Each structure stands twice: as structure tokens, then as C-alpha cells.
Short mmCIF file of C-alpha atoms and ligand atoms in Angstrom, two decimals:
data_model
loop_
_atom_site.label_atom_id
_atom_site.label_comp_id
_atom_site.label_asym_id
_atom_site.label_seq_id
_atom_site.Cartn_x
_atom_site.Cartn_y
_atom_site.Cartn_z
CA UNK A 132 29.38 5.79 -17.22
CA UNK A 133 28.05 2.81 -15.02
CA UNK A 134 24.18 2.66 -14.75
CA UNK A 135 23.47 0.54 -11.58
CA UNK A 136 19.74 -1.08 -12.61
CA UNK A 137 17.76 -2.26 -9.42
CA UNK A 138 14.13 -3.51 -8.72
CA UNK A 139 12.38 -5.79 -6.20
CA UNK A 140 11.77 -9.56 -6.80
CA UNK A 141 10.73 -10.29 -10.32
CA UNK A 142 10.38 -6.61 -11.41
CA UNK A 143 11.97 -7.16 -14.67
CA UNK A 144 15.69 -6.31 -13.95
CA UNK A 145 16.79 -9.33 -15.90
CA UNK A 146 14.66 -8.64 -18.90
CA UNK A 147 15.57 -4.89 -18.91
CA UNK A 148 19.39 -6.04 -19.14
CA UNK A 149 18.66 -8.24 -22.06
CA UNK A 150 16.79 -5.64 -23.60
CA UNK A 151 20.31 -3.03 -23.09
CA UNK A 152 22.38 -6.12 -24.58
CA UNK A 153 20.28 -6.10 -27.44
CA UNK A 154 21.42 -2.59 -28.05
CA UNK A 155 25.05 -3.69 -27.72
CA UNK A 156 25.27 -2.11 -23.76
CA UNK A 157 27.18 -5.21 -21.67
CA UNK A 158 26.01 -5.66 -18.05
CA UNK A 159 27.48 -7.37 -15.11
CA UNK A 160 25.01 -8.94 -12.49
CA UNK A 161 25.67 -8.99 -9.16
CA UNK A 162 23.91 -12.22 -8.32
CA UNK A 163 26.19 -13.98 -10.51
CA UNK A 164 29.12 -12.69 -8.87
CA UNK A 165 27.72 -13.21 -5.13
CA UNK A 166 27.85 -17.18 -6.56
CA UNK A 167 31.39 -17.08 -7.84
CA UNK A 168 32.87 -15.82 -4.67
CA UNK A 169 31.56 -18.79 -2.67
CA UNK A 170 32.37 -21.95 -5.75
CA UNK A 171 34.48 -24.74 -4.61
CA UNK A 172 38.21 -23.24 -4.20
CA UNK A 173 37.08 -19.79 -3.15
CA UNK A 174 38.97 -18.33 -0.09
CA UNK A 175 35.57 -17.48 0.83
CA UNK A 176 33.77 -20.66 1.08
CA UNK A 177 36.81 -22.17 3.11
CA UNK A 178 36.20 -19.00 5.48
CA UNK A 179 32.46 -20.10 5.81
CA UNK A 180 33.37 -23.56 6.28
CA UNK A 181 35.68 -22.92 9.11
CA UNK A 182 32.90 -21.12 10.85
CA UNK A 183 29.97 -22.93 10.42
CA UNK A 184 31.22 -26.51 9.54
CA UNK A 185 30.73 -29.06 7.30
CA UNK A 186 26.71 -28.69 7.52
CA UNK A 187 26.80 -25.64 5.44
CA UNK A 188 27.95 -28.23 2.11
CA UNK A 189 26.44 -30.31 0.02
CA UNK A 190 28.21 -33.86 -0.66
CA UNK A 191 29.81 -32.61 -3.57
CA UNK A 192 31.42 -29.66 -1.65
CA UNK A 193 29.18 -27.08 -3.02
CA UNK A 194 27.91 -24.36 -0.51
CA UNK A 195 24.04 -25.22 0.49
CA UNK A 196 22.58 -21.94 0.52
CA UNK A 197 19.79 -22.70 2.34
CA UNK A 198 21.34 -24.12 5.05
CA UNK A 199 23.53 -21.16 5.51
CA UNK A 200 20.44 -18.80 4.82
CA UNK A 201 18.79 -20.74 8.09
CA UNK A 202 21.73 -20.26 10.31
CA UNK A 203 21.95 -16.14 9.50
CA UNK A 204 18.58 -15.63 9.06
CA UNK A 205 18.09 -16.43 13.20
CA UNK A 206 21.64 -15.16 13.88
CA UNK A 207 22.20 -11.29 12.84
CA UNK A 208 25.61 -10.98 13.96
CA UNK A 209 26.29 -14.18 12.18
CA UNK A 210 24.83 -12.63 9.16
CA UNK A 211 27.13 -9.51 9.58
CA UNK A 212 30.19 -11.64 9.60
CA UNK A 213 29.13 -13.59 6.54
CA UNK A 214 28.58 -10.30 4.98
CA UNK A 215 32.08 -8.87 5.89
CA UNK A 216 33.38 -12.03 3.86
CA UNK A 217 31.47 -11.89 1.18
CA UNK A 218 30.71 -8.22 0.56
CA UNK A 219 33.96 -7.11 -0.01
CA UNK A 220 35.19 -9.74 -2.86
CA UNK A 221 31.82 -9.14 -4.40
CA UNK A 222 32.58 -5.77 -4.73
CA UNK A 223 36.32 -6.13 -6.11
CA UNK A 224 35.24 -8.35 -8.56
CA UNK A 225 32.41 -6.18 -9.98
CA UNK A 226 34.88 -3.51 -10.09
CA UNK A 227 36.84 -5.85 -12.38
CA UNK A 228 34.22 -6.55 -14.56
CA UNK A 229 32.86 -3.11 -14.89
CA UNK A 230 36.16 -1.82 -15.81
CA UNK A 231 37.32 -4.57 -18.24
CA UNK A 232 33.46 -3.93 -19.99
CA UNK A 233 34.41 -0.31 -20.15
CA UNK A 234 37.85 -1.33 -21.59
CA UNK A 235 36.36 -2.91 -24.37
CA UNK A 236 34.58 0.61 -25.78
CA UNK A 237 31.30 -0.09 -24.24
CA UNK A 238 29.31 3.59 -24.51
CA UNK A 239 28.12 2.93 -20.85
CA UNK A 240 27.51 -0.14 -19.03
CA UNK A 241 25.02 -1.70 -16.44
CA UNK A 242 25.55 -3.15 -12.98
CA UNK A 243 22.46 -5.32 -12.43
CA UNK A 244 21.76 -6.07 -8.80
CA UNK A 245 18.87 -6.53 -6.44
CA UNK A 246 20.41 -4.78 -3.68
CA UNK A 247 22.06 -2.14 -5.18
CA UNK A 248 21.11 0.17 -2.47
CA UNK A 249 21.06 -1.98 0.50
CA UNK A 250 24.70 -3.45 -0.42
CA UNK A 251 26.45 0.08 -1.04
CA UNK A 252 27.08 -0.89 -4.61
CA UNK A 253 25.49 2.19 -5.84
CA UNK A 254 28.57 3.81 -4.48
CA UNK A 255 29.84 1.90 -7.74
CA UNK A 256 27.35 3.53 -10.25
CA UNK A 257 26.97 7.17 -11.67
CA UNK A 258 23.10 6.81 -12.15
CA UNK A 259 20.41 4.36 -10.23
CA UNK A 260 17.60 2.93 -12.93
CA UNK A 261 14.51 1.48 -10.70
CA UNK A 262 12.63 -1.14 -12.54
CA UNK A 263 9.30 -0.63 -11.15
CA UNK A 264 5.94 -2.54 -10.70
CA UNK A 265 3.06 -2.26 -7.91
CA UNK A 266 3.27 -5.22 -5.78
CA UNK A 267 0.29 -7.51 -7.17
CA UNK A 268 2.20 -7.49 -10.56
CA UNK A 269 5.67 -8.82 -8.56
CA UNK A 270 3.48 -11.48 -6.92
CA UNK A 271 1.78 -12.57 -10.18
CA UNK A 272 5.09 -12.56 -12.06
CA UNK A 273 6.82 -14.53 -9.12
CA UNK A 274 4.40 -17.16 -8.88
CA UNK A 275 4.35 -17.84 -12.55
CA UNK A 276 8.10 -17.87 -12.92
CA UNK A 277 9.18 -19.73 -9.39
CA UNK A 278 6.22 -21.92 -8.77
CA UNK A 279 6.17 -19.52 -5.00
CA UNK A 280 2.81 -19.33 -3.44
CA UNK A 281 1.57 -15.72 -2.53
CA UNK A 282 1.92 -16.13 0.73
CA UNK A 283 6.09 -16.62 0.40
CA UNK A 284 5.96 -14.10 -2.14
CA UNK A 285 4.55 -11.52 -0.03
CA UNK A 286 7.04 -12.34 2.75
CA UNK A 287 10.10 -11.75 0.16
CA UNK A 288 8.78 -8.27 -0.61
CA UNK A 289 8.25 -7.31 2.58
CA UNK A 290 11.98 -8.50 3.32
CA UNK A 291 12.67 -6.34 0.83
CA UNK A 292 13.43 -2.39 0.59
CA UNK A 293 9.94 -0.58 0.35
CA UNK A 294 8.63 0.60 -3.03
CA UNK A 295 8.68 3.78 -2.08
CA UNK A 296 12.19 4.00 -0.54
CA UNK A 297 13.37 2.55 -3.98
CA UNK A 298 11.67 4.88 -5.97
CA UNK A 299 12.77 8.07 -3.88
CA UNK A 300 16.63 6.95 -4.70
CA UNK A 301 16.26 6.72 -8.25
CA UNK A 302 17.65 8.81 -10.90
CA UNK A 303 15.53 7.19 -13.60
CA UNK A 304 12.59 4.94 -13.41
CA UNK A 305 11.16 2.07 -15.73
CA UNK A 306 7.69 1.35 -15.32
CA UNK A 307 7.37 -2.47 -16.17
CA UNK A 308 3.72 -2.86 -15.30
CA UNK A 309 2.76 -2.91 -18.91
CA UNK A 310 3.90 -5.44 -21.86
CA UNK A 311 7.45 -6.45 -23.16
CA UNK A 312 7.05 -3.88 -26.03
CA UNK A 313 6.39 -0.99 -23.63
CA UNK A 314 9.82 -2.39 -21.64
CA UNK A 315 11.65 -2.57 -24.86
CA UNK A 316 10.34 1.18 -25.83
CA UNK A 317 11.53 2.55 -22.75
CA UNK A 318 14.87 1.15 -22.79
CA UNK A 319 15.43 2.39 -26.30
CA UNK A 320 14.65 6.10 -24.96
CA UNK A 321 16.88 5.13 -21.92
CA UNK A 322 19.70 4.31 -24.10
CA UNK A 323 19.44 7.22 -26.53
CA UNK A 324 19.57 9.58 -23.25
CA UNK A 325 22.38 7.47 -21.57
CA UNK A 326 24.60 7.73 -25.02
CA UNK A 327 24.26 11.73 -24.77
CA UNK A 328 25.33 12.27 -21.15
CA UNK A 329 28.48 12.61 -19.89
CA UNK A 330 29.53 11.12 -16.57
CA UNK A 331 28.15 12.90 -13.71
P1 ATP B 972 14.34 -11.30 -9.73
O1 ATP B 972 15.07 -10.21 -8.81
O2 ATP B 972 13.60 -12.59 -8.90
O3 ATP B 972 15.66 -12.26 -10.51
P2 ATP B 972 14.14 -9.90 -11.97
O4 ATP B 972 13.61 -8.52 -11.66
O5 ATP B 972 15.58 -10.23 -13.05
O6 ATP B 972 13.66 -10.94 -11.05
P3 ATP B 972 12.91 -11.18 -14.37
O7 ATP B 972 13.16 -12.42 -14.08
O8 ATP B 972 13.50 -10.18 -15.66
O9 ATP B 972 12.61 -10.18 -13.29
O10 ATP B 972 11.24 -11.03 -14.62
C1 ATP B 972 10.00 -11.70 -13.78
C2 ATP B 972 9.48 -12.76 -14.50
O11 ATP B 972 8.54 -11.45 -14.97
C3 ATP B 972 9.94 -13.34 -15.75
O12 ATP B 972 9.22 -14.31 -15.79
C4 ATP B 972 9.73 -12.40 -16.94
O13 ATP B 972 9.67 -12.78 -18.40
C5 ATP B 972 8.09 -11.58 -16.70
N1 ATP B 972 8.54 -10.05 -17.34
C6 ATP B 972 9.26 -9.15 -16.83
N2 ATP B 972 8.96 -7.91 -17.52
C7 ATP B 972 7.80 -8.48 -18.18
C8 ATP B 972 6.65 -7.75 -19.01
N3 ATP B 972 6.83 -6.25 -19.41
N4 ATP B 972 5.73 -8.02 -19.19
C9 ATP B 972 5.30 -9.34 -18.91
N5 ATP B 972 5.96 -10.37 -18.32
C10 ATP B 972 6.86 -9.69 -17.79
#
């Protein structure tokens, strides 16, 4: 069984993944895989440079994400082109990671992804767990972690899927509006249920 874990910025996805890991549950993070597929030497990076030029590279040959983001932010057609290059590769690698973790005998595994629903990665999972917090807490936790101002945090949240839409698609919801002890208790309860569930 594969559980997809998602939620808005700073909702607590990574913290939740660590709490499951403490119970012996492995996870793969779609953000890490998204970075892997554009590392130097990867065919996706070569395609990106062929299209946008060396302006999207740092001097050491790594992808300059900010430069690329600025180009595709202004040009929806270019964003779709970029997604056409990266999304299939990300998906392929996620499947490989998930299969390897399952083959190693885990009771179930996690796919942690901020864009679980938007990217179609939810098709890879059996259940979706949404980590939910009110917007005010997202802003406070983003600001505390990333030195991001309230205005910028609000803009990031506004660009993401709305809280209500995400919740409507959830099979399970973890309310992360209280402290880490409450988070750990909810993870323990979900773990107990997931171990009992058969693949749906
Ligand atoms: P992103 O989408 O930005 O990668 P995320 O959803 O993975 O973020 P985390 O990095 O797990 O979120 O958490 C965001 C911040 O909030 C971190 O600094 C984390 O320590 C803190 N945090 C998470 N859960 C709690 C909690 N229950 N109580 C207090 N702080 C928390």
C-alpha cells in the first residue's frame, strides 16, 4: 500500500514523514526526485539548456532554478513544455523508488509530495493523507523557518491549491495545528490503521 502525503507550504509534511519513519515506514520525497532529474549529466537538464540557453545555468553547470522559474512564470506555454520534460522522468523515478521500498518488505510506504494532486502523482497512491493547518499557522511557520515575509508567504499560499479543495480530496486528514506531541499521536493512530488496511 502506498500513502500519498501532501499539504500546503509549511503544513508539516516533512515532520510527518519523520514521525512515520520513526515507526519504521520508509518514504520518498517528490521534491528530492524533482531536483535529481535536473542534476548535471541528466538528459532533462540538457534539454532545458538547449531550449533556454546557458542563462539558466550557474557557472558550475548546475541549474539556476530562479532564472528558469522567472522564464516559465511569465510564459505558461514554456511552463507546460518544462513539465512535459520533467514530469514523466519524476514519475518514472518515483515508481522505481516506491517499488524498491515495497520490495524491501515495508508494511506500507509514503510518497511525500507538495503537488500530489496537481501533478497527477495521486494516481500512484492508494490513499491520500492531507496534513492540514490554518493559513495563519502556515504563514507563521514559513516565516519562522525560511525568513520569508508575510506578504510572500501569502502569495505562495495563494498560488497553491486551496485548503478546501485539498481537504475535499483527502482520504485521511492530519490536523497539525497543535504541537509536535499531538502530531506524533495522530501519526501513531494512522500507522495502526494503515497496518490493518489491505490495498484498496
Ligand atoms: P514545505 O512544503 O515548505 O517543504 P513541510 O510541509 O514539509 O514544508 P515542515 O518542514 O515539516 O513542513 O514544517 C514546517 C515548519 O513547521 C518546520 O520548521 C517545522 O519544524 C514546523 N512544525 C511542523 N509541525 C509542527 C508542529 N506540530 N508544531 C510546531 N512546529 C511544527
